[in-house]
Amino acid sequence: MNVNILMGTLVYGSVLALLSLGITLIYMTTKVFNFAHPRLSLFGAYLAITAMAAYITGKGIQPDLTVHEGIIPYRLAYPASVYIIGAVVAIVGGIIAAMVEYYLILKPLLDRGSDYLQLMIATLAYDFILMAVLFLYNTHVKIVSLLNKINVQSTSVDFSSYDLYIMKGYLTIPGDALYSTLIVLIITAAIYILLFKTTLGVKMRASIENPPLAEVLGINVRRIYALSWIISGATAGLAGFFIMMRPSVAGLKPISATSPADEIVVSAFAGSIVGGVNSIFGSLAGGMLIGFIEVYVTFFIGIATGLGAITKYSRVISMFAVGLFLLFAPQGLAGLYKKYLAPPPAAPELGEEEHEEGEG
Amino acid sequence: MAGVVLKLEKVNAGYGKLQTLFDIDLEIPEGMITVIVGPNGAGKSTLLKTMFGLTTVYSGRVLFYGKDITRLPPHERAKLGMAFIFQLNNIFAELTVWENLKLAGHDLPQDVFRERVREVFKTFPRLRERLHQKAGTMSGGERQMLAMAIGIIRKPKIFLIDEPTAGLAPKLAREVLANVKRLNEQGYTVVLVEQNVKAGLEIGHKGVLVVNGRIAFDGPARELLAQKDLAKLYMGVV
Ligand SMILES: Nc1ncnc2c1ncn2[C@@H]1O[C@H](COP(=O)(O)OP(=O)(O)OP(=O)(O)O)[C@@H](O)[C@H]1O
Ligand SMILES: [Mg+2]
C-alpha cells in the first residue's frame, strides 16, 4: 500500500465529494446541472489566497521552517489562524458566487418559466463570466506570487505543520488529508441531522419531493432552494480551500483562472452521477469513489501495466466507471444501497379497504 | 346573504404561454360547497390552481374576502387560510405520516398543533397506527385520508379539493364525499372538483360547469343536476 498515494486520494476524494454534493443538491432543488459549480470553488480559493497573503504580510507573520526528526525535510508552520481565515474566506467566497448565480441569473429565469435547457446554458454562461473575472483578477494580482508569499517553496498552501505523526513518524497522515476527510465526515453528519432531525430538513425534503404541495402548505419553496444554494456555495468554497493544498493531485494544474476548475468539472459531475444524482449521501460517496478511482486505481493500473503515463488519463478511467454505472446501475450508489443494503420498507397492509371507517 | 370568500373577475389564465382559461367570472360563497364539473381537460384543475396562484394569470383579478391576491405567491395564500388538496401527488410519499402532518402544521404554535393532531386522529384513527410509516407505502384510501388531514390541520377558511375520489372503489369514494360533506357541516367553505357529476352535485350547493376553459353554467347545484341537456352541455354543443 502506498501511503502517500492513499493520502492524496483522501484529499482529492474529499474535494470531489464536496463538489459532487453541491452539484447534486442544486440538481435536486433547482433541477439544473450547475456547470459553473467547480468555478465557484475556484472563486472561493482566489479570495482565500488573497486574504491569507494579506493577513500574513499585514501581520508580518514569519513561517516557522522546522525539521521534523529528519523524516520530512521541512515543515511550514503558520499559526492556525492563517488557515482558519483561508477556510472561512473560501466558504464566504463560494457562497457569494453561488448567491450571485441564483439570484441574478437563475431565479429571474425561473420566474419567467425558463426550461431546464435554458437554465443549463445560463450556468455555462455564468461559468465563462466567472472565469473572465478570475482572469482579470489574475492579471492584476498575480495569484502565483500570492501563493509564493504564503509558501516560499511551492505554489500550494502548505498544511504540513498539521501533519499527524503516528509511531514516531513511521506513519504520517498529512494535515490536508486528515482535515479534508474529517470535514467531509462532519458535513455528512451535519447534513443528516439537518435533513432528518430538524423541521427545516423536513421542509427541505418536502420541497424537493413535491414543490407545489409544499408551496400550498405555506412553505416558501424558493427560500428553501436559496438555502440549498448557500450550502452548495459553502461546500464549493471549502473544496477550493483544499484544492489549494494539493493542486497537483490527479493531474490538476496549479491554481489559475482556468485550471483546475476546467479539469475537475468532469470528475465532480462523475461523482454526482455515480452517487445517483438524486441522493445527497450518494453524491458524497460517489465523489470519494471517483477520487479513489482517479488517483489510487489509476496509479496501480499504471504500475501493473508498466504504463506510468496512464495517470495522465485518469479522467478517462473515471468516465469509464461512469459508463459502467449508467449501464448496470443507473440509479448509482444510492440505488445499489436501496436495492441491497437498506432495510425493506414496512409493507402496506392490503385488503383492508373494505372495513375502512373514517368517522370519529 | 352569505359573504363571498373567493371571487374571480374576468380571469384569463394558463400555463406559460398556453392559455387554458378564458374570461372566468366566478364567486365562491362562504360556508357552502361549490362543485365544479366538466369533461376531461376542460380546465377544472387549472381553475382551482388559478385560485391558488399556481398558474399564470394574464388578465383579470382574484379576490380573497375582497382583497386582491392576483399576484400573491401560493405560500402567502396558504397563510391567508387557503388549503388545496391536489388531484395527484397530494401527500409527501417520501416522508412519514408524522412528518407530513408536522409539515402541514409547520407555522402553528406547538400546543395548537398538538391539539389539531389529536382532532385529526379522532377523525382518521388509522393515521395514528401508520404514524412512522412512509406515506408512500400506504393504501390509496389511507393516502386520501392523509391528504385531507394535512388540509384540516391548517384549519383553513377555504378548501380547494381536486377529484378526491379518483381511482377509489365506489364504497370508498362515497366515504370520501361524506367526509367532504362533514367538513362543510363543520363550517368550512369547500370548492370541489368531482368527476362523478351526480354524486358530486348531490352534496353541493352551487354547481359550476366548465367546458373548454369557459364557464358554461353557474347556479344552484340542484338546477345543474336537473338540466336535461346536461349531456349536451357537457360536450360543449350548446
Ligand atoms: N402543467 C401544465 N402545463 C401545461 N398544460 C397543462 C398543465 N396542466 C394541464 N394542462 C392543460 O390544460 C388543459 C386543462 O387541464 P386541466 O388539468 O385543468 O383539466 P381538468 O378539467 O382538470 O381535466 P381532468 O378531468 O382530466 O382532471 C388541458 O389541455 C391540459 O393539457
Ligand atoms: Mg383535473
PDB file of N, CA, C and O in Angstrom, chain A residues 42-101:
ATOM      1  N   LEU A  42     -13.231  27.776  -7.157  1.00  0.00           N
ATOM      2  CA  LEU A  42     -12.022  28.496  -7.525  1.00  0.00           C
ATOM      3  C   LEU A  42     -12.129  29.962  -7.106  1.00  0.00           C
ATOM      4  O   LEU A  42     -11.157  30.564  -6.651  1.00  0.00           O
ATOM      5  N   PHE A  43     -13.337  30.498  -7.247  1.00  0.00           N
ATOM      6  CA  PHE A  43     -13.592  31.867  -6.800  1.00  0.00           C
ATOM      7  C   PHE A  43     -13.292  31.963  -5.306  1.00  0.00           C
ATOM      8  O   PHE A  43     -12.603  32.884  -4.846  1.00  0.00           O
ATOM      9  N   GLY A  44     -13.796  30.985  -4.556  1.00  0.00           N
ATOM     10  CA  GLY A  44     -13.509  30.945  -3.121  1.00  0.00           C
ATOM     11  C   GLY A  44     -12.022  30.835  -2.845  1.00  0.00           C
ATOM     12  O   GLY A  44     -11.483  31.525  -1.979  1.00  0.00           O
ATOM     13  N   ALA A  45     -11.354  29.987  -3.633  1.00  0.00           N
ATOM     14  CA  ALA A  45      -9.920  29.785  -3.434  1.00  0.00           C
ATOM     15  C   ALA A  45      -9.138  31.076  -3.694  1.00  0.00           C
ATOM     16  O   ALA A  45      -8.239  31.434  -2.926  1.00  0.00           O
ATOM     17  N   TYR A  46      -9.497  31.795  -4.744  1.00  0.00           N
ATOM     18  CA  TYR A  46      -8.822  33.062  -5.059  1.00  0.00           C
ATOM     19  C   TYR A  46      -8.934  34.053  -3.909  1.00  0.00           C
ATOM     20  O   TYR A  46      -7.958  34.675  -3.509  1.00  0.00           O
ATOM     21  N   LEU A  47     -10.163  34.178  -3.409  1.00  0.00           N
ATOM     22  CA  LEU A  47     -10.360  35.101  -2.291  1.00  0.00           C
ATOM     23  C   LEU A  47      -9.553  34.641  -1.085  1.00  0.00           C
ATOM     24  O   LEU A  47      -8.935  35.451  -0.388  1.00  0.00           O
ATOM     25  N   ALA A  48      -9.538  33.331  -0.872  1.00  0.00           N
ATOM     26  CA  ALA A  48      -8.824  32.789   0.294  1.00  0.00           C
ATOM     27  C   ALA A  48      -7.325  33.066   0.181  1.00  0.00           C
ATOM     28  O   ALA A  48      -6.685  33.495   1.147  1.00  0.00           O
ATOM     29  N   ILE A  49      -6.765  32.833  -0.999  1.00  0.00           N
ATOM     30  CA  ILE A  49      -5.333  33.076  -1.205  1.00  0.00           C
ATOM     31  C   ILE A  49      -5.008  34.539  -0.929  1.00  0.00           C
ATOM     32  O   ILE A  49      -4.054  34.875  -0.219  1.00  0.00           O
ATOM     33  N   THR A  50      -5.861  35.398  -1.473  1.00  0.00           N
ATOM     34  CA  THR A  50      -5.655  36.835  -1.282  1.00  0.00           C
ATOM     35  C   THR A  50      -5.699  37.191   0.205  1.00  0.00           C
ATOM     36  O   THR A  50      -4.826  37.910   0.713  1.00  0.00           O
ATOM     37  N   ALA A  51      -6.710  36.687   0.880  1.00  0.00           N
ATOM     38  CA  ALA A  51      -6.882  37.021   2.296  1.00  0.00           C
ATOM     39  C   ALA A  51      -5.718  36.485   3.129  1.00  0.00           C
ATOM     40  O   ALA A  51      -5.189  37.187   3.996  1.00  0.00           O
ATOM     41  N   MET A  52      -5.297  35.249   2.842  1.00  0.00           N
ATOM     42  CA  MET A  52      -4.210  34.659   3.617  1.00  0.00           C
ATOM     43  C   MET A  52      -2.910  35.434   3.399  1.00  0.00           C
ATOM     44  O   MET A  52      -2.191  35.747   4.354  1.00  0.00           O
ATOM     45  N   ALA A  53      -2.629  35.773   2.132  1.00  0.00           N
ATOM     46  CA  ALA A  53      -1.402  36.510   1.843  1.00  0.00           C
ATOM     47  C   ALA A  53      -1.430  37.879   2.517  1.00  0.00           C
ATOM     48  O   ALA A  53      -0.438  38.327   3.096  1.00  0.00           O
ATOM     49  N   ALA A  54      -2.598  38.524   2.447  1.00  0.00           N
ATOM     50  CA  ALA A  54      -2.721  39.844   3.064  1.00  0.00           C
ATOM     51  C   ALA A  54      -2.525  39.749   4.574  1.00  0.00           C
ATOM     52  O   ALA A  54      -1.844  40.583   5.176  1.00  0.00           O
ATOM     53  N   TYR A  55      -3.092  38.710   5.148  1.00  0.00           N
ATOM     54  CA  TYR A  55      -3.006  38.528   6.601  1.00  0.00           C
ATOM     55  C   TYR A  55      -1.562  38.271   7.021  1.00  0.00           C
ATOM     56  O   TYR A  55      -1.043  38.866   7.970  1.00  0.00           O
ATOM     57  N   ILE A  56      -0.891  37.393   6.257  1.00  0.00           N
ATOM     58  CA  ILE A  56       0.486  37.051   6.587  1.00  0.00           C
ATOM     59  C   ILE A  56       1.402  38.262   6.454  1.00  0.00           C
ATOM     60  O   ILE A  56       2.207  38.563   7.335  1.00  0.00           O
ATOM     61  N   THR A  57       1.245  39.002   5.348  1.00  0.00           N
ATOM     62  CA  THR A  57       2.072  40.185   5.145  1.00  0.00           C
ATOM     63  C   THR A  57       1.725  41.272   6.152  1.00  0.00           C
ATOM     64  O   THR A  57       2.610  41.880   6.768  1.00  0.00           O
ATOM     65  N   GLY A  58       0.410  41.490   6.310  1.00  0.00           N
ATOM     66  CA  GLY A  58      -0.046  42.557   7.201  1.00  0.00           C
ATOM     67  C   GLY A  58       0.435  42.358   8.624  1.00  0.00           C
ATOM     68  O   GLY A  58       0.860  43.298   9.286  1.00  0.00           O
ATOM     69  N   LYS A  59       0.387  41.149   9.083  1.00  0.00           N
ATOM     70  CA  LYS A  59       0.783  40.871  10.463  1.00  0.00           C
ATOM     71  C   LYS A  59       2.280  40.591  10.578  1.00  0.00           C
ATOM     72  O   LYS A  59       2.784  40.375  11.677  1.00  0.00           O
ATOM     73  N   GLY A  60       2.932  40.520   9.411  1.00  0.00           N
ATOM     74  CA  GLY A  60       4.356  40.222   9.433  1.00  0.00           C
ATOM     75  C   GLY A  60       4.666  38.845  10.007  1.00  0.00           C
ATOM     76  O   GLY A  60       5.665  38.642  10.689  1.00  0.00           O
ATOM     77  N   ILE A  61       3.785  37.889   9.711  1.00  0.00           N
ATOM     78  CA  ILE A  61       3.979  36.536  10.254  1.00  0.00           C
ATOM     79  C   ILE A  61       5.072  35.823   9.464  1.00  0.00           C
ATOM     80  O   ILE A  61       5.049  35.791   8.240  1.00  0.00           O
ATOM     81  N   GLN A  62       6.034  35.303  10.178  1.00  0.00           N
ATOM     82  CA  GLN A  62       7.091  34.541   9.521  1.00  0.00           C
ATOM     83  C   GLN A  62       6.799  33.046   9.642  1.00  0.00           C
ATOM     84  O   GLN A  62       6.492  32.564  10.718  1.00  0.00           O
ATOM     85  N   PRO A  63       6.878  32.350   8.514  1.00  0.00           N
ATOM     86  CA  PRO A  63       6.672  30.901   8.628  1.00  0.00           C
ATOM     87  C   PRO A  63       7.811  30.284   9.417  1.00  0.00           C
ATOM     88  O   PRO A  63       8.956  30.719   9.342  1.00  0.00           O
ATOM     89  N   ASP A  64       7.463  29.299  10.194  1.00  0.00           N
ATOM     90  CA  ASP A  64       8.440  28.631  11.032  1.00  0.00           C
ATOM     91  C   ASP A  64       8.871  27.347  10.329  1.00  0.00           C
ATOM     92  O   ASP A  64       8.153  26.374  10.279  1.00  0.00           O
ATOM     93  N   LEU A  65      10.067  27.406   9.729  1.00  0.00           N
ATOM     94  CA  LEU A  65      10.552  26.237   8.987  1.00  0.00           C
ATOM     95  C   LEU A  65      11.343  25.348   9.936  1.00  0.00           C
ATOM     96  O   LEU A  65      12.409  25.717  10.412  1.00  0.00           O
ATOM     97  N   THR A  66      10.795  24.225  10.229  1.00  0.00           N
ATOM     98  CA  THR A  66      11.494  23.340  11.155  1.00  0.00           C
ATOM     99  C   THR A  66      11.672  21.968  10.531  1.00  0.00           C
ATOM    100  O   THR A  66      10.912  21.535   9.703  1.00  0.00           O
ATOM    101  N   VAL A  67      12.694  21.317  10.981  1.00  0.00           N
ATOM    102  CA  VAL A  67      12.934  19.954  10.512  1.00  0.00           C
ATOM    103  C   VAL A  67      12.308  19.011  11.515  1.00  0.00           C
ATOM    104  O   VAL A  67      12.415  19.198  12.719  1.00  0.00           O
ATOM    105  N   HIS A  68      11.631  18.029  11.012  1.00  0.00           N
ATOM    106  CA  HIS A  68      10.967  17.122  11.936  1.00  0.00           C
ATOM    107  C   HIS A  68      11.637  15.758  11.931  1.00  0.00           C
ATOM    108  O   HIS A  68      11.460  14.956  11.031  1.00  0.00           O
ATOM    109  N   GLU A  69      12.386  15.523  12.931  1.00  0.00           N
ATOM    110  CA  GLU A  69      13.013  14.216  13.154  1.00  0.00           C
ATOM    111  C   GLU A  69      13.615  13.628  11.889  1.00  0.00           C
ATOM    112  O   GLU A  69      13.656  12.422  11.697  1.00  0.00           O
ATOM    113  N   GLY A  70      14.041  14.490  11.028  1.00  0.00           N
ATOM    114  CA  GLY A  70      14.758  14.025   9.859  1.00  0.00           C
ATOM    115  C   GLY A  70      13.923  13.281   8.841  1.00  0.00           C
ATOM    116  O   GLY A  70      14.429  12.769   7.857  1.00  0.00           O
ATOM    117  N   ILE A  71      12.606  13.218   9.056  1.00  0.00           N
ATOM    118  CA  ILE A  71      11.786  12.431   8.131  1.00  0.00           C
ATOM    119  C   ILE A  71      11.279  13.295   6.986  1.00  0.00           C
ATOM    120  O   ILE A  71      11.372  12.950   5.820  1.00  0.00           O
ATOM    121  N   ILE A  72      10.760  14.437   7.358  1.00  0.00           N
ATOM    122  CA  ILE A  72      10.306  15.355   6.324  1.00  0.00           C
ATOM    123  C   ILE A  72      11.317  16.486   6.285  1.00  0.00           C
ATOM    124  O   ILE A  72      11.746  16.965   7.335  1.00  0.00           O
ATOM    125  N   PRO A  73      11.733  16.898   5.093  1.00  0.00           N
ATOM    126  CA  PRO A  73      12.799  17.891   5.026  1.00  0.00           C
ATOM    127  C   PRO A  73      12.465  19.170   5.794  1.00  0.00           C
ATOM    128  O   PRO A  73      13.304  19.714   6.482  1.00  0.00           O
ATOM    129  N   TYR A  74      11.260  19.629   5.704  1.00  0.00           N
ATOM    130  CA  TYR A  74      10.901  20.820   6.474  1.00  0.00           C
ATOM    131  C   TYR A  74       9.404  20.849   6.623  1.00  0.00           C
ATOM    132  O   TYR A  74       8.682  20.157   5.913  1.00  0.00           O
ATOM    133  N   ARG A  75       8.964  21.606   7.581  1.00  0.00           N
ATOM    134  CA  ARG A  75       7.531  21.869   7.572  1.00  0.00           C
ATOM    135  C   ARG A  75       7.291  23.340   7.785  1.00  0.00           C
ATOM    136  O   ARG A  75       8.033  24.035   8.475  1.00  0.00           O
ATOM    137  N   LEU A  76       6.244  23.798   7.141  1.00  0.00           N
ATOM    138  CA  LEU A  76       5.927  25.206   7.130  1.00  0.00           C
ATOM    139  C   LEU A  76       4.878  25.453   8.199  1.00  0.00           C
ATOM    140  O   LEU A  76       3.744  25.019   8.055  1.00  0.00           O
ATOM    141  N   ALA A  77       5.278  26.071   9.264  1.00  0.00           N
ATOM    142  CA  ALA A  77       4.337  26.227  10.361  1.00  0.00           C
ATOM    143  C   ALA A  77       3.788  27.651  10.450  1.00  0.00           C
ATOM    144  O   ALA A  77       4.534  28.579  10.745  1.00  0.00           O
ATOM    145  N   TYR A  78       2.534  27.783  10.148  1.00  0.00           N
ATOM    146  CA  TYR A  78       1.835  29.038  10.394  1.00  0.00           C
ATOM    147  C   TYR A  78       0.902  28.828  11.560  1.00  0.00           C
ATOM    148  O   TYR A  78       0.445  27.706  11.802  1.00  0.00           O
ATOM    149  N   PRO A  79       0.586  29.911  12.254  1.00  0.00           N
ATOM    150  CA  PRO A  79      -0.449  29.737  13.286  1.00  0.00           C
ATOM    151  C   PRO A  79      -1.768  29.314  12.624  1.00  0.00           C
ATOM    152  O   PRO A  79      -2.027  29.642  11.465  1.00  0.00           O
ATOM    153  N   ALA A  80      -2.573  28.598  13.390  1.00  0.00           N
ATOM    154  CA  ALA A  80      -3.835  28.073  12.856  1.00  0.00           C
ATOM    155  C   ALA A  80      -4.709  29.179  12.279  1.00  0.00           C
ATOM    156  O   ALA A  80      -5.468  28.958  11.325  1.00  0.00           O
ATOM    157  N   SER A  81      -4.579  30.388  12.836  1.00  0.00           N
ATOM    158  CA  SER A  81      -5.447  31.494  12.396  1.00  0.00           C
ATOM    159  C   SER A  81      -5.321  31.726  10.890  1.00  0.00           C
ATOM    160  O   SER A  81      -6.303  32.057  10.222  1.00  0.00           O
ATOM    161  N   VAL A  82      -4.129  31.520  10.340  1.00  0.00           N
ATOM    162  CA  VAL A  82      -3.922  31.745   8.905  1.00  0.00           C
ATOM    163  C   VAL A  82      -4.831  30.817   8.100  1.00  0.00           C
ATOM    164  O   VAL A  82      -5.512  31.243   7.167  1.00  0.00           O
ATOM    165  N   TYR A  83      -4.846  29.562   8.514  1.00  0.00           N
ATOM    166  CA  TYR A  83      -5.642  28.587   7.760  1.00  0.00           C
ATOM    167  C   TYR A  83      -7.137  28.779   7.996  1.00  0.00           C
ATOM    168  O   TYR A  83      -7.949  28.608   7.094  1.00  0.00           O
ATOM    169  N   ILE A  84      -7.460  29.147   9.225  1.00  0.00           N
ATOM    170  CA  ILE A  84      -8.881  29.364   9.530  1.00  0.00           C
ATOM    171  C   ILE A  84      -9.410  30.526   8.701  1.00  0.00           C
ATOM    172  O   ILE A  84     -10.488  30.453   8.098  1.00  0.00           O
ATOM    173  N   ILE A  85      -8.608  31.598   8.626  1.00  0.00           N
ATOM    174  CA  ILE A  85      -9.014  32.733   7.799  1.00  0.00           C
ATOM    175  C   ILE A  85      -9.199  32.280   6.348  1.00  0.00           C
ATOM    176  O   ILE A  85     -10.190  32.599   5.697  1.00  0.00           O
ATOM    177  N   GLY A  86      -8.249  31.479   5.871  1.00  0.00           N
ATOM    178  CA  GLY A  86      -8.343  30.987   4.497  1.00  0.00           C
ATOM    179  C   GLY A  86      -9.614  30.194   4.267  1.00  0.00           C
ATOM    180  O   GLY A  86     -10.352  30.430   3.304  1.00  0.00           O
ATOM    181  N   ALA A  87      -9.919  29.270   5.175  1.00  0.00           N
ATOM    182  CA  ALA A  87     -11.099  28.419   5.005  1.00  0.00           C
ATOM    183  C   ALA A  87     -12.380  29.240   5.059  1.00  0.00           C
ATOM    184  O   ALA A  87     -13.274  29.073   4.217  1.00  0.00           O
ATOM    185  N   VAL A  88     -12.444  30.158   6.041  1.00  0.00           N
ATOM    186  CA  VAL A  88     -13.671  30.955   6.181  1.00  0.00           C
ATOM    187  C   VAL A  88     -13.885  31.841   4.954  1.00  0.00           C
ATOM    188  O   VAL A  88     -14.992  31.922   4.407  1.00  0.00           O
ATOM    189  N   VAL A  89     -12.800  32.480   4.494  1.00  0.00           N
ATOM    190  CA  VAL A  89     -12.936  33.345   3.324  1.00  0.00           C
ATOM    191  C   VAL A  89     -13.322  32.525   2.089  1.00  0.00           C
ATOM    192  O   VAL A  89     -14.146  32.942   1.280  1.00  0.00           O
ATOM    193  N   ALA A  90     -12.765  31.325   1.959  1.00  0.00           N
ATOM    194  CA  ALA A  90     -13.124  30.461   0.824  1.00  0.00           C
ATOM    195  C   ALA A  90     -14.607  30.117   0.865  1.00  0.00           C
ATOM    196  O   ALA A  90     -15.300  30.160  -0.155  1.00  0.00           O
ATOM    197  N   ILE A  91     -15.100  29.806   2.060  1.00  0.00           N
ATOM    198  CA  ILE A  91     -16.527  29.475   2.202  1.00  0.00           C
ATOM    199  C   ILE A  91     -17.386  30.684   1.832  1.00  0.00           C
ATOM    200  O   ILE A  91     -18.334  30.571   1.045  1.00  0.00           O
ATOM    201  N   VAL A  92     -17.028  31.847   2.389  1.00  0.00           N
ATOM    202  CA  VAL A  92     -17.796  33.053   2.095  1.00  0.00           C
ATOM    203  C   VAL A  92     -17.754  33.352   0.591  1.00  0.00           C
ATOM    204  O   VAL A  92     -18.771  33.677  -0.033  1.00  0.00           O
ATOM    205  N   GLY A  93     -16.570  33.198  -0.002  1.00  0.00           N
ATOM    206  CA  GLY A  93     -16.434  33.433  -1.444  1.00  0.00           C
ATOM    207  C   GLY A  93     -17.320  32.508  -2.251  1.00  0.00           C
ATOM    208  O   GLY A  93     -18.017  32.942  -3.178  1.00  0.00           O
ATOM    209  N   GLY A  94     -17.326  31.232  -1.873  1.00  0.00           N
ATOM    210  CA  GLY A  94     -18.186  30.268  -2.567  1.00  0.00           C
ATOM    211  C   GLY A  94     -19.650  30.649  -2.448  1.00  0.00           C
ATOM    212  O   GLY A  94     -20.409  30.585  -3.420  1.00  0.00           O
ATOM    213  N   ILE A  95     -20.045  31.074  -1.253  1.00  0.00           N
ATOM    214  CA  ILE A  95     -21.447  31.454  -1.037  1.00  0.00           C
ATOM    215  C   ILE A  95     -21.804  32.674  -1.885  1.00  0.00           C
ATOM    216  O   ILE A  95     -22.852  32.711  -2.537  1.00  0.00           O
ATOM    217  N   ILE A  96     -20.896  33.673  -1.901  1.00  0.00           N
ATOM    218  CA  ILE A  96     -21.172  34.883  -2.694  1.00  0.00           C
ATOM    219  C   ILE A  96     -21.367  34.513  -4.167  1.00  0.00           C
ATOM    220  O   ILE A  96     -22.350  34.907  -4.803  1.00  0.00           O
ATOM    221  N   ALA A  97     -20.432  33.726  -4.689  1.00  0.00           N
ATOM    222  CA  ALA A  97     -20.521  33.353  -6.108  1.00  0.00           C
ATOM    223  C   ALA A  97     -21.798  32.563  -6.388  1.00  0.00           C
ATOM    224  O   ALA A  97     -22.430  32.730  -7.441  1.00  0.00           O
ATOM    225  N   ALA A  98     -22.219  31.731  -5.437  1.00  0.00           N
ATOM    226  CA  ALA A  98     -23.436  30.934  -5.625  1.00  0.00           C
ATOM    227  C   ALA A  98     -24.685  31.809  -5.548  1.00  0.00           C
ATOM    228  O   ALA A  98     -25.623  31.657  -6.335  1.00  0.00           O
ATOM    229  N   MET A  99     -24.688  32.751  -4.612  1.00  0.00           N
ATOM    230  CA  MET A  99     -25.839  33.640  -4.460  1.00  0.00           C
ATOM    231  C   MET A  99     -26.040  34.513  -5.703  1.00  0.00           C
ATOM    232  O   MET A  99     -27.148  34.727  -6.151  1.00  0.00           O
ATOM    233  N   VAL A 100     -24.916  35.009  -6.220  1.00  0.00           N
ATOM    234  CA  VAL A 100     -24.998  35.811  -7.443  1.00  0.00           C
ATOM    235  C   VAL A 100     -25.618  34.975  -8.563  1.00  0.00           C
ATOM    236  O   VAL A 100     -26.504  35.420  -9.287  1.00  0.00           O
ATOM    237  N   GLU A 101     -25.158  33.744  -8.658  1.00  0.00           N
ATOM    238  CA  GLU A 101     -25.685  32.872  -9.719  1.00  0.00           C
ATOM    239  C   GLU A 101     -27.183  32.629  -9.551  1.00  0.00           C
ATOM    240  O   GLU A 101     -27.950  32.707 -10.508  1.00  0.00           O
TER     241      GLU A 101
END
